[in-house]
PDB file of C-alpha atoms in Angstrom:
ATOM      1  CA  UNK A   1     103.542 105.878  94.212  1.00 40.00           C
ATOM      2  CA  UNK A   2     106.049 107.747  93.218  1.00 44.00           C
ATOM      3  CA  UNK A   3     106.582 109.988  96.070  1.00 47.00           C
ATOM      4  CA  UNK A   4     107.146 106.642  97.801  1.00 51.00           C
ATOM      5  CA  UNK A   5     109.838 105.093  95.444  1.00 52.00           C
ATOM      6  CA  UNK A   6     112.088 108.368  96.133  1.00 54.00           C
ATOM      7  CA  UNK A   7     111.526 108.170  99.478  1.00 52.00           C
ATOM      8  CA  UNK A   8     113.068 104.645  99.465  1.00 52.00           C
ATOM      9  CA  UNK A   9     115.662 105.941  97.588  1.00 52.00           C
ATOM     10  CA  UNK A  10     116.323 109.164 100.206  1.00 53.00           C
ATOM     11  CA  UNK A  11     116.370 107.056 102.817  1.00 51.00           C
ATOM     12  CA  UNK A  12     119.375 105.092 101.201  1.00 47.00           C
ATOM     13  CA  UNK A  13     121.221 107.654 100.732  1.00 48.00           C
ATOM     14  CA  UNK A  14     120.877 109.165 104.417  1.00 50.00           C
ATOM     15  CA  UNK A  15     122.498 105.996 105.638  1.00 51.00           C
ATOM     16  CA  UNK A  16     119.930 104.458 107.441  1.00 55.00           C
ATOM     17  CA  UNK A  17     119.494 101.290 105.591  1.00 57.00           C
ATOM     18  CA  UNK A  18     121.978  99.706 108.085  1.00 61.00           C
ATOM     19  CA  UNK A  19     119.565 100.074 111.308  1.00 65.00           C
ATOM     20  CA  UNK A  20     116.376  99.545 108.771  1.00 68.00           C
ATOM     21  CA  UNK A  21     117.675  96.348 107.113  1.00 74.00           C
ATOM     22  CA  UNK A  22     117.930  94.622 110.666  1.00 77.00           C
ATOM     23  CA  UNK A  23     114.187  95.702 111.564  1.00 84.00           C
ATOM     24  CA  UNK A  24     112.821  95.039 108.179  1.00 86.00           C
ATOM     25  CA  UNK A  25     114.565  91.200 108.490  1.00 90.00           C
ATOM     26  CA  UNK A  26     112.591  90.685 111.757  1.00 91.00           C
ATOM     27  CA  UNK A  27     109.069  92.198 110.571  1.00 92.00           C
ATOM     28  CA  UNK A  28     110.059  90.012 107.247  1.00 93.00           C
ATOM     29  CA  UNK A  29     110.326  86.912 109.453  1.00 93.00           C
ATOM     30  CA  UNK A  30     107.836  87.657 111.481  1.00 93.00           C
ATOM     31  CA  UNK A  31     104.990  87.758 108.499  1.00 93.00           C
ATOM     32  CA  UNK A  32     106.594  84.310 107.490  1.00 94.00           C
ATOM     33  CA  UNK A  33     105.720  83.004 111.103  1.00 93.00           C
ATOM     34  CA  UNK A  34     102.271  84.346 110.929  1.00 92.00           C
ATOM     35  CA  UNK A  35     101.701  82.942 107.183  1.00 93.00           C
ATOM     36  CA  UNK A  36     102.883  79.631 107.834  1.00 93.00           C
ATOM     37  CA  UNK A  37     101.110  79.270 111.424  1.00 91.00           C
ATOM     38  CA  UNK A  38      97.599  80.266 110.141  1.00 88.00           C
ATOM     39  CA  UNK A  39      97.976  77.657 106.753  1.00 88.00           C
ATOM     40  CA  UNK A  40     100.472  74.883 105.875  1.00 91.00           C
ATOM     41  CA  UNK A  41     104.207  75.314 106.257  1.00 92.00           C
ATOM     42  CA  UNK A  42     105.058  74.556 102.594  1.00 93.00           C
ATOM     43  CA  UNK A  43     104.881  77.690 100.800  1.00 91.00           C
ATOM     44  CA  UNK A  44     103.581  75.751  97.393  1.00 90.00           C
ATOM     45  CA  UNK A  45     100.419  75.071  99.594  1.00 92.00           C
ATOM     46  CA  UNK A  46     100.657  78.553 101.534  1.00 92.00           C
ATOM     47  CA  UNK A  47      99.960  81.233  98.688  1.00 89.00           C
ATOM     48  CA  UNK A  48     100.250  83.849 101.796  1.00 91.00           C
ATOM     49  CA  UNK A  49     103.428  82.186 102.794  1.00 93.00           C
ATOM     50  CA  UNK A  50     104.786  82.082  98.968  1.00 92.00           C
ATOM     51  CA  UNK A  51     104.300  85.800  99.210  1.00 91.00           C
ATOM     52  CA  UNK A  52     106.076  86.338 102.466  1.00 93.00           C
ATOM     53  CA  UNK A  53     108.707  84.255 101.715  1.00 94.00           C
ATOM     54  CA  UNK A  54     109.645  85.414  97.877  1.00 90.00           C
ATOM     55  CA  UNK A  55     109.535  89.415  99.536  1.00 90.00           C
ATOM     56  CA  UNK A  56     111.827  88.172 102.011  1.00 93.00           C
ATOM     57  CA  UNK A  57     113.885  86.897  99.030  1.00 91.00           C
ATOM     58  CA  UNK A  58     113.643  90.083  97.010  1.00 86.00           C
ATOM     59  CA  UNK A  59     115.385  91.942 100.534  1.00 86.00           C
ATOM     60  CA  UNK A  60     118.251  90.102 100.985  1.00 89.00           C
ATOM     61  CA  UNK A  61     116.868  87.900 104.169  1.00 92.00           C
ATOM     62  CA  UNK A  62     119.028  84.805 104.174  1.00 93.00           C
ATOM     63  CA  UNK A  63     117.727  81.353 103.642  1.00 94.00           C
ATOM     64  CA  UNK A  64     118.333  80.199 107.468  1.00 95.00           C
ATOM     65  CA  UNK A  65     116.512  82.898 108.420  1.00 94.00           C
ATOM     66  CA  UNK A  66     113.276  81.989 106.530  1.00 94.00           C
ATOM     67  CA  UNK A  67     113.307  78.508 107.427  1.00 94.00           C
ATOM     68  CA  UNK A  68     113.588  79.654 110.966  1.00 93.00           C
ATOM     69  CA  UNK A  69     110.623  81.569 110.724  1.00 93.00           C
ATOM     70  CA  UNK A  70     108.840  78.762 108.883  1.00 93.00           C
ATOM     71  CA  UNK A  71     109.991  76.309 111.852  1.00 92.00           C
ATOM     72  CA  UNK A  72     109.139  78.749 115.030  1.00 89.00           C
ATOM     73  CA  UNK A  73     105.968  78.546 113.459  1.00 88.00           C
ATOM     74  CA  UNK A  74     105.147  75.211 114.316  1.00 86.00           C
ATOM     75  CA  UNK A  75     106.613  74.830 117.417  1.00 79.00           C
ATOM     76  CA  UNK A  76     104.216  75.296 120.945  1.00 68.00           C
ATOM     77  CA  UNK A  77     106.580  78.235 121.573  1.00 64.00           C
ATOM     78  CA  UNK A  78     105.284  80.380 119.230  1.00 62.00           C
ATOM     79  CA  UNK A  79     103.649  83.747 119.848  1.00 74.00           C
ATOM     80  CA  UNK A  80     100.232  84.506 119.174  1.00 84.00           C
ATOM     81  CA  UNK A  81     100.506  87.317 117.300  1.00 89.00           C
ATOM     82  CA  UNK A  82      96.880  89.973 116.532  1.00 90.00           C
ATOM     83  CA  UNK A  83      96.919  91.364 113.097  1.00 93.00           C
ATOM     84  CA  UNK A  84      95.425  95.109 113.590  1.00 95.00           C
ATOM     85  CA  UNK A  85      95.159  98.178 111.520  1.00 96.00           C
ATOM     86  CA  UNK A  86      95.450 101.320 112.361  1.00 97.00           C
ATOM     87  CA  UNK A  87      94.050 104.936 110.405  1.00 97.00           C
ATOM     88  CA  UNK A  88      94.792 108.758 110.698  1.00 97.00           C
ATOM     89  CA  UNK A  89      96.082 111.884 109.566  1.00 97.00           C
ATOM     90  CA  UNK A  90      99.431 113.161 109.267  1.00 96.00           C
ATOM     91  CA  UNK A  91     100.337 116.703 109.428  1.00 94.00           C
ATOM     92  CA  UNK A  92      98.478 118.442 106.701  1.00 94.00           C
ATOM     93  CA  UNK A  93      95.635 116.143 106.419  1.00 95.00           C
ATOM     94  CA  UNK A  94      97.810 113.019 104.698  1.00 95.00           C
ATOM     95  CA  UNK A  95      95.736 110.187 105.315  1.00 96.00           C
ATOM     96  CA  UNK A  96      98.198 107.482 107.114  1.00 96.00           C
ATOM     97  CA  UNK A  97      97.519 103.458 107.621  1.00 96.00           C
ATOM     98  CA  UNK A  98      99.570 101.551 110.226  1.00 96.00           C
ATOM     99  CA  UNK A  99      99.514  97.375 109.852  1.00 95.00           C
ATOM    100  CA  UNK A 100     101.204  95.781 113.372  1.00 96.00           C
ATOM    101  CA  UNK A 101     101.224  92.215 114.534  1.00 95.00           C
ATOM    102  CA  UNK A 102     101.324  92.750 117.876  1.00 94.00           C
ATOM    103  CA  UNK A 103     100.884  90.099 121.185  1.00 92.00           C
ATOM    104  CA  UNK A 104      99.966  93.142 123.241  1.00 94.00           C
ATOM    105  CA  UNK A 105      97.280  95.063 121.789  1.00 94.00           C
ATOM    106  CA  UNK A 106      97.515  97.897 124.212  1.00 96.00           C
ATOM    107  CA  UNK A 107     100.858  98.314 124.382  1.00 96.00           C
ATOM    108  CA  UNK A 108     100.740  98.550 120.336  1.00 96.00           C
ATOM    109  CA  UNK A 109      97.195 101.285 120.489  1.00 96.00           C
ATOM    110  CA  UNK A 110      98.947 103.278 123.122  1.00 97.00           C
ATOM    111  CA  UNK A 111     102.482 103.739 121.286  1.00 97.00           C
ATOM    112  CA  UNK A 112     100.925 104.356 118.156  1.00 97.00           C
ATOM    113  CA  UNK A 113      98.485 107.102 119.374  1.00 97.00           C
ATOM    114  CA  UNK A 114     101.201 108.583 120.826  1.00 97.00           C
ATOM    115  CA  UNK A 115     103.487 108.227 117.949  1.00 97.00           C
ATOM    116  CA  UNK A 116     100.849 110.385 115.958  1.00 98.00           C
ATOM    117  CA  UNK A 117     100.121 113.194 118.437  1.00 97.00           C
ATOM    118  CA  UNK A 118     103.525 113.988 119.290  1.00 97.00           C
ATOM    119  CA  UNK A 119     104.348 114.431 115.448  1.00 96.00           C
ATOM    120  CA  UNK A 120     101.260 116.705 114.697  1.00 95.00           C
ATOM    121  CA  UNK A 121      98.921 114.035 113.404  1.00 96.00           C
ATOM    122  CA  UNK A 122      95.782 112.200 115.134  1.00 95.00           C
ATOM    123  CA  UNK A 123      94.539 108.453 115.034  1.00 96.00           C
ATOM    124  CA  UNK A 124      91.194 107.871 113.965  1.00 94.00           C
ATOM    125  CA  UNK A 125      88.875 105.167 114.017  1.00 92.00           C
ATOM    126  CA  UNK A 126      88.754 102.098 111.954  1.00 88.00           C
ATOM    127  CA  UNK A 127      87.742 103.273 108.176  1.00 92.00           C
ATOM    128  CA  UNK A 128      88.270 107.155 108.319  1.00 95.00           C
ATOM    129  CA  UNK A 129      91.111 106.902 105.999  1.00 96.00           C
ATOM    130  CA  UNK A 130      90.459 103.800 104.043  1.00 95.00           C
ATOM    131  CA  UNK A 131      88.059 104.936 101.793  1.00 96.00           C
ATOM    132  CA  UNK A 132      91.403 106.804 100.417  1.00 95.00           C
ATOM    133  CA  UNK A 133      92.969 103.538  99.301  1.00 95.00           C
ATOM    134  CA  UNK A 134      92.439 100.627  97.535  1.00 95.00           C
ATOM    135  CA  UNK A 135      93.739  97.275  98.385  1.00 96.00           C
ATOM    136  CA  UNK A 136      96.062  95.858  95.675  1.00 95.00           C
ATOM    137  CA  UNK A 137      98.633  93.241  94.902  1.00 95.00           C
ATOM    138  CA  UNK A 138     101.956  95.086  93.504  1.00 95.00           C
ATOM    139  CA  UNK A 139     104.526  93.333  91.343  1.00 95.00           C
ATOM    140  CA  UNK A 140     108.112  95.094  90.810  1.00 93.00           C
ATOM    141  CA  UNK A 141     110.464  94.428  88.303  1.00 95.00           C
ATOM    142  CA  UNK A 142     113.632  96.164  87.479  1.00 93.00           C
ATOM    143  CA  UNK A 143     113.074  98.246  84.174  1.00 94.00           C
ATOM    144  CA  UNK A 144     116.010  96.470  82.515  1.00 95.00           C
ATOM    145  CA  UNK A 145     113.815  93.283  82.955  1.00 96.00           C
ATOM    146  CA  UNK A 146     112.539  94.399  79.140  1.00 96.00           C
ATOM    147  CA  UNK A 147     110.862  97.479  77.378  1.00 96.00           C
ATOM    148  CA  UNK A 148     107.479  98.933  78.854  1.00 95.00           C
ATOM    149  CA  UNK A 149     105.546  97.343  75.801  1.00 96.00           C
ATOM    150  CA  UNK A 150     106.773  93.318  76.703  1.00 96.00           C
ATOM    151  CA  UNK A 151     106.137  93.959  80.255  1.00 97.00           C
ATOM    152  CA  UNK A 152     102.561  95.510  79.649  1.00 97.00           C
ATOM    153  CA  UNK A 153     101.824  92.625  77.450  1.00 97.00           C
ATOM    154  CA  UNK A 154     102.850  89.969  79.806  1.00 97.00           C
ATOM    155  CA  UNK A 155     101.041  92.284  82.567  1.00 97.00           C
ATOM    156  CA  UNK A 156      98.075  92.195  80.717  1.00 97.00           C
ATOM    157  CA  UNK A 157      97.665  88.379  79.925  1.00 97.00           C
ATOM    158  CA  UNK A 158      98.794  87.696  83.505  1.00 97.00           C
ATOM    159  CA  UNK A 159      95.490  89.450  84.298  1.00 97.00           C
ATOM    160  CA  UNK A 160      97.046  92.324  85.926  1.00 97.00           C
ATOM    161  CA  UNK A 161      94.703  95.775  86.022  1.00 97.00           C
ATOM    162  CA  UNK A 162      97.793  98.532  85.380  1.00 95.00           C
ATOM    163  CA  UNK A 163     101.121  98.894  84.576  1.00 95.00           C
ATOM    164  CA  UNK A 164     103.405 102.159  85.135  1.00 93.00           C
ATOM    165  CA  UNK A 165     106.753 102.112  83.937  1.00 93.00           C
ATOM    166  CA  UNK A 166     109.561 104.607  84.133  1.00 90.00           C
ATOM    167  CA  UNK A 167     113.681 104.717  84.376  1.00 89.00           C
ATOM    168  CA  UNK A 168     113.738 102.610  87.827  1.00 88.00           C
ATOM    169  CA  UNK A 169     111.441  99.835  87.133  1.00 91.00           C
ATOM    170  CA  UNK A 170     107.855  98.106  86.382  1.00 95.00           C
ATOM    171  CA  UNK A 171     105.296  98.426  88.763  1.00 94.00           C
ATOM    172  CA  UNK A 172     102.484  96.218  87.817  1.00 96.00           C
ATOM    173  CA  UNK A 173      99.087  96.358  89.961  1.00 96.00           C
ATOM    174  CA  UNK A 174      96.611  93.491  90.154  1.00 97.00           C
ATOM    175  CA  UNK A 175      93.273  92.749  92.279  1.00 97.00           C
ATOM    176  CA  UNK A 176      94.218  91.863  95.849  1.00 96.00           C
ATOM    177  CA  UNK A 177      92.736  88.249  95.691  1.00 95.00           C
ATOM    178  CA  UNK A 178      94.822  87.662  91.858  1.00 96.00           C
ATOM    179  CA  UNK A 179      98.261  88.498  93.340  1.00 94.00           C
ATOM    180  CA  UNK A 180      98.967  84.751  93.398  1.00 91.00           C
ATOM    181  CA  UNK A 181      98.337  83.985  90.557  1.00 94.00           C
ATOM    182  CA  UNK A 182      99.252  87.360  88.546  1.00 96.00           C
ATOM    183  CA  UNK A 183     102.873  87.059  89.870  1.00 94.00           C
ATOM    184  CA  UNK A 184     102.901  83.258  88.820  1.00 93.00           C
ATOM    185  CA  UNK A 185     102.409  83.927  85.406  1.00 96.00           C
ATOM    186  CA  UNK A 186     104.405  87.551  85.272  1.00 97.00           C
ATOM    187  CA  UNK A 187     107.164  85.111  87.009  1.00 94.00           C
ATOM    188  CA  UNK A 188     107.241  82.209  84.105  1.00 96.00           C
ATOM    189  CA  UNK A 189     107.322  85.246  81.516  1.00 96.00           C
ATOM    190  CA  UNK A 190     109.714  87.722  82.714  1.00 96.00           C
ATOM    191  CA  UNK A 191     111.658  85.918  85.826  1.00 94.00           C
ATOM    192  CA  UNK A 192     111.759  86.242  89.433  1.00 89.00           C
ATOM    193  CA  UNK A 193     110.210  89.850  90.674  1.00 92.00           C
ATOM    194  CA  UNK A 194     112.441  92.038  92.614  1.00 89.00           C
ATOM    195  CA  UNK A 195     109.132  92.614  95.117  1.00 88.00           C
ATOM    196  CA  UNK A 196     105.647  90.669  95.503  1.00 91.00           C
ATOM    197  CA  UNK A 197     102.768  92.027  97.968  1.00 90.00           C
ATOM    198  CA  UNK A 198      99.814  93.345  99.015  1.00 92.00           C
ATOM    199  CA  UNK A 199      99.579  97.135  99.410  1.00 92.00           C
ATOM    200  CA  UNK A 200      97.100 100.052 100.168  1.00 94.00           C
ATOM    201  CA  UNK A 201      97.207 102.052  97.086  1.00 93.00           C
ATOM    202  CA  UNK A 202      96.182 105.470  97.150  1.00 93.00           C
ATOM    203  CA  UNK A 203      93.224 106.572  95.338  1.00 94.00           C
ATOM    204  CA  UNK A 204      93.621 109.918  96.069  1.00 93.00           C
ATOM    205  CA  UNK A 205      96.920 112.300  97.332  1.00 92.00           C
ATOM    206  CA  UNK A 206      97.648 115.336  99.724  1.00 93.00           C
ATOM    207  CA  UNK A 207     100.291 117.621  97.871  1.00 93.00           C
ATOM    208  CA  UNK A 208     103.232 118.585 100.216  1.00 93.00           C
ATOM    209  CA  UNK A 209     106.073 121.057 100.253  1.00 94.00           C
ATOM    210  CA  UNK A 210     109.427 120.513 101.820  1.00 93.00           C
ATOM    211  CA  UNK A 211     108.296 121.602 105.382  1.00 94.00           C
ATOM    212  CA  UNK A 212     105.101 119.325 105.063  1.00 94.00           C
ATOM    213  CA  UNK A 213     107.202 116.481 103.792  1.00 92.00           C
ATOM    214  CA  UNK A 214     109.611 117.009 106.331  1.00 92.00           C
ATOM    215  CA  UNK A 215     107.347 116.816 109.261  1.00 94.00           C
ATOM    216  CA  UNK A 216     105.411 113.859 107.758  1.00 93.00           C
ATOM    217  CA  UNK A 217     108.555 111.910 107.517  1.00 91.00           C
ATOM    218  CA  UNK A 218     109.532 112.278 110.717  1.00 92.00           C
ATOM    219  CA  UNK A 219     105.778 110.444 111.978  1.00 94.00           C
ATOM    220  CA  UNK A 220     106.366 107.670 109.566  1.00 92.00           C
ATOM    221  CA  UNK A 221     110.340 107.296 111.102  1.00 90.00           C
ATOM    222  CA  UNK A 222     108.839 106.532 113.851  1.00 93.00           C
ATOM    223  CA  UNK A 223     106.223 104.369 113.533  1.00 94.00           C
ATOM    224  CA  UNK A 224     108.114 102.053 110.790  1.00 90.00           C
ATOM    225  CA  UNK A 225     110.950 102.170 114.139  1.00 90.00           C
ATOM    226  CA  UNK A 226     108.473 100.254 116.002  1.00 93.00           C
ATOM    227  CA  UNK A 227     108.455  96.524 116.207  1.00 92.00           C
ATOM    228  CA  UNK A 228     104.834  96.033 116.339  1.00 94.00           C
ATOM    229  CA  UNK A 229     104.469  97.698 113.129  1.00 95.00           C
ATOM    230  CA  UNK A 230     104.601  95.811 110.222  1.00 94.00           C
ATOM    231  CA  UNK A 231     103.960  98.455 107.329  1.00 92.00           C
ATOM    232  CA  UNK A 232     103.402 102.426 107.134  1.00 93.00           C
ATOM    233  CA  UNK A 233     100.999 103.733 104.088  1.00 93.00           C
ATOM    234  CA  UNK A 234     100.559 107.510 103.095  1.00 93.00           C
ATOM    235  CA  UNK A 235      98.811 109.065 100.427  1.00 93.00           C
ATOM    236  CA  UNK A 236     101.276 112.068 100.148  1.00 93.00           C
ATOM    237  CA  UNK A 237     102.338 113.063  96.878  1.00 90.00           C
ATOM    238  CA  UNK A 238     105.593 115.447  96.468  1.00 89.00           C
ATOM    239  CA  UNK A 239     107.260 116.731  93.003  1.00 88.00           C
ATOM    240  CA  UNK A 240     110.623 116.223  92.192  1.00 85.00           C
ATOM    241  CA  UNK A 241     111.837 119.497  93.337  1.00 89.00           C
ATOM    242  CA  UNK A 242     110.327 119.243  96.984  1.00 88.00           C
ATOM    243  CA  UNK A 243     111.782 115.306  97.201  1.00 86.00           C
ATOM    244  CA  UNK A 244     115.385 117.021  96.032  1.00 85.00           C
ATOM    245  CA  UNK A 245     115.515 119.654  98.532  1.00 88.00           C
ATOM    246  CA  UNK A 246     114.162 117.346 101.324  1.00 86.00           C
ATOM    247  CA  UNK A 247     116.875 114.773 100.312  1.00 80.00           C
ATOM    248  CA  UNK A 248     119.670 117.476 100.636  1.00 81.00           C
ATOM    249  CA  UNK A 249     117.827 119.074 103.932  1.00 72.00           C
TER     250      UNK A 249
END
């Protein structure tokens, strides 16, 4: 989404890619563990792995790192780690999905509800936000990769399902279960991706002015600041003028 791309950006440029780069490197390693522990260790036999490992690529996570993952794996040390999601509403009705890993379910339910009431939102049950996304595989290239007419081609005899392109980059969506192969082919045509993963795509947005936006962002701060968490998902949508004066608030 767009809204989400200039977030990215925002966040940048507030300076707090230092503290997020560190969390994102352990939640990247940690989805390596997980991938390799529930299939084979080689990634060429692993598509989740593949995928875990070529995102961890596309953020800068160094190559000691990932086969440290890949090794804690399959060690008897290894944590058993629950794969849960979590649904609600943000502030203003934005419909909000939380993916953890957690070894502590409780701990993870209870910081999470908490996370949402204290910043004017409410957890719901299983489902009552879903039906607001679809699950997707996302492929990202760099717009400089080639013009919007190669890249649809290529998209489109990969098997992809959409492409939308503007003057950042590519964003090409696929069925969930075709990411593997979808990125394969995109990869032989146009190169390694800069990004390669699942995602909750919304099928429907909540508009939001610089106050809503404001308050929303503070809820998904803190839930991407918690270790259990894995991945935040929101189906807010903000023009350019709102993401501006948010960005300079």
């Amino acid at each position: 989404m767009a809204g989400h791309s200039k977030w990215a950006n925002i966040q940048h440029r507030k300076g707090r890619q230092d503290k997020l780069r560190s969390k994102l490197f352990s939640k990247l390693a940690k989805e390596i563990t997980v991938a390799a522990k529930m299939g084979d260790p080689d990634p060429d036999k692993n598509p989740r792995l593949r995928l875990a490992v070529k995102e961890a690529k596309s953020n800068s996570v160094p190559k000691d790192v990932i086969d440290r993952a890949i090794k804690k794996s399959q060690g008897g040390d290894a944590e058993n780690y629950d794969e849960i999601r979590y649904e609600g509403y943000g502030p203003n009705g934005v419909a909000v999905i939380v993916e953890a890993m957690t070894d502590n379910r409780n701990r993870t339910a209870s910081t999470v509800r908490s996370t949402f009431s204290k910043n004017g939102g409410n957890l719901g049950e299983t489902g009552s936000v879903g039906f607001m996304f679809d699950r997707k595989g996302e492929v990202v290239y760099p717009a400089d990769v080639a013009d919007a007419d190669t890249v649809m081609m290529a998209a489109i005899e990969a098997g992809a399902e959409d492409v939308q392109s503007d003057d950042e980059n590519h964003v090409i969506y696929c069925a969930d279960t075709d990411l593997n192969d979808v990125s394969n082919a995109l990869e032989a045509e146009l190169g390694e991706s800069e990004s390669t993963k699942l995602i909750w795509k919304p099928n429907m947005t909540t508009e939001l002015d610089v106050d809503g936006l404001t308050k929303l962002m503070k809820l998904l701060d803190t839930l991407e600041e918690d270790d259990d968490v894995q991945r935040v998902t929101s189906n807010f949508e903000a023009s350019d003028e709102v993401m501006a004066a948010f960005a300079e608030g």
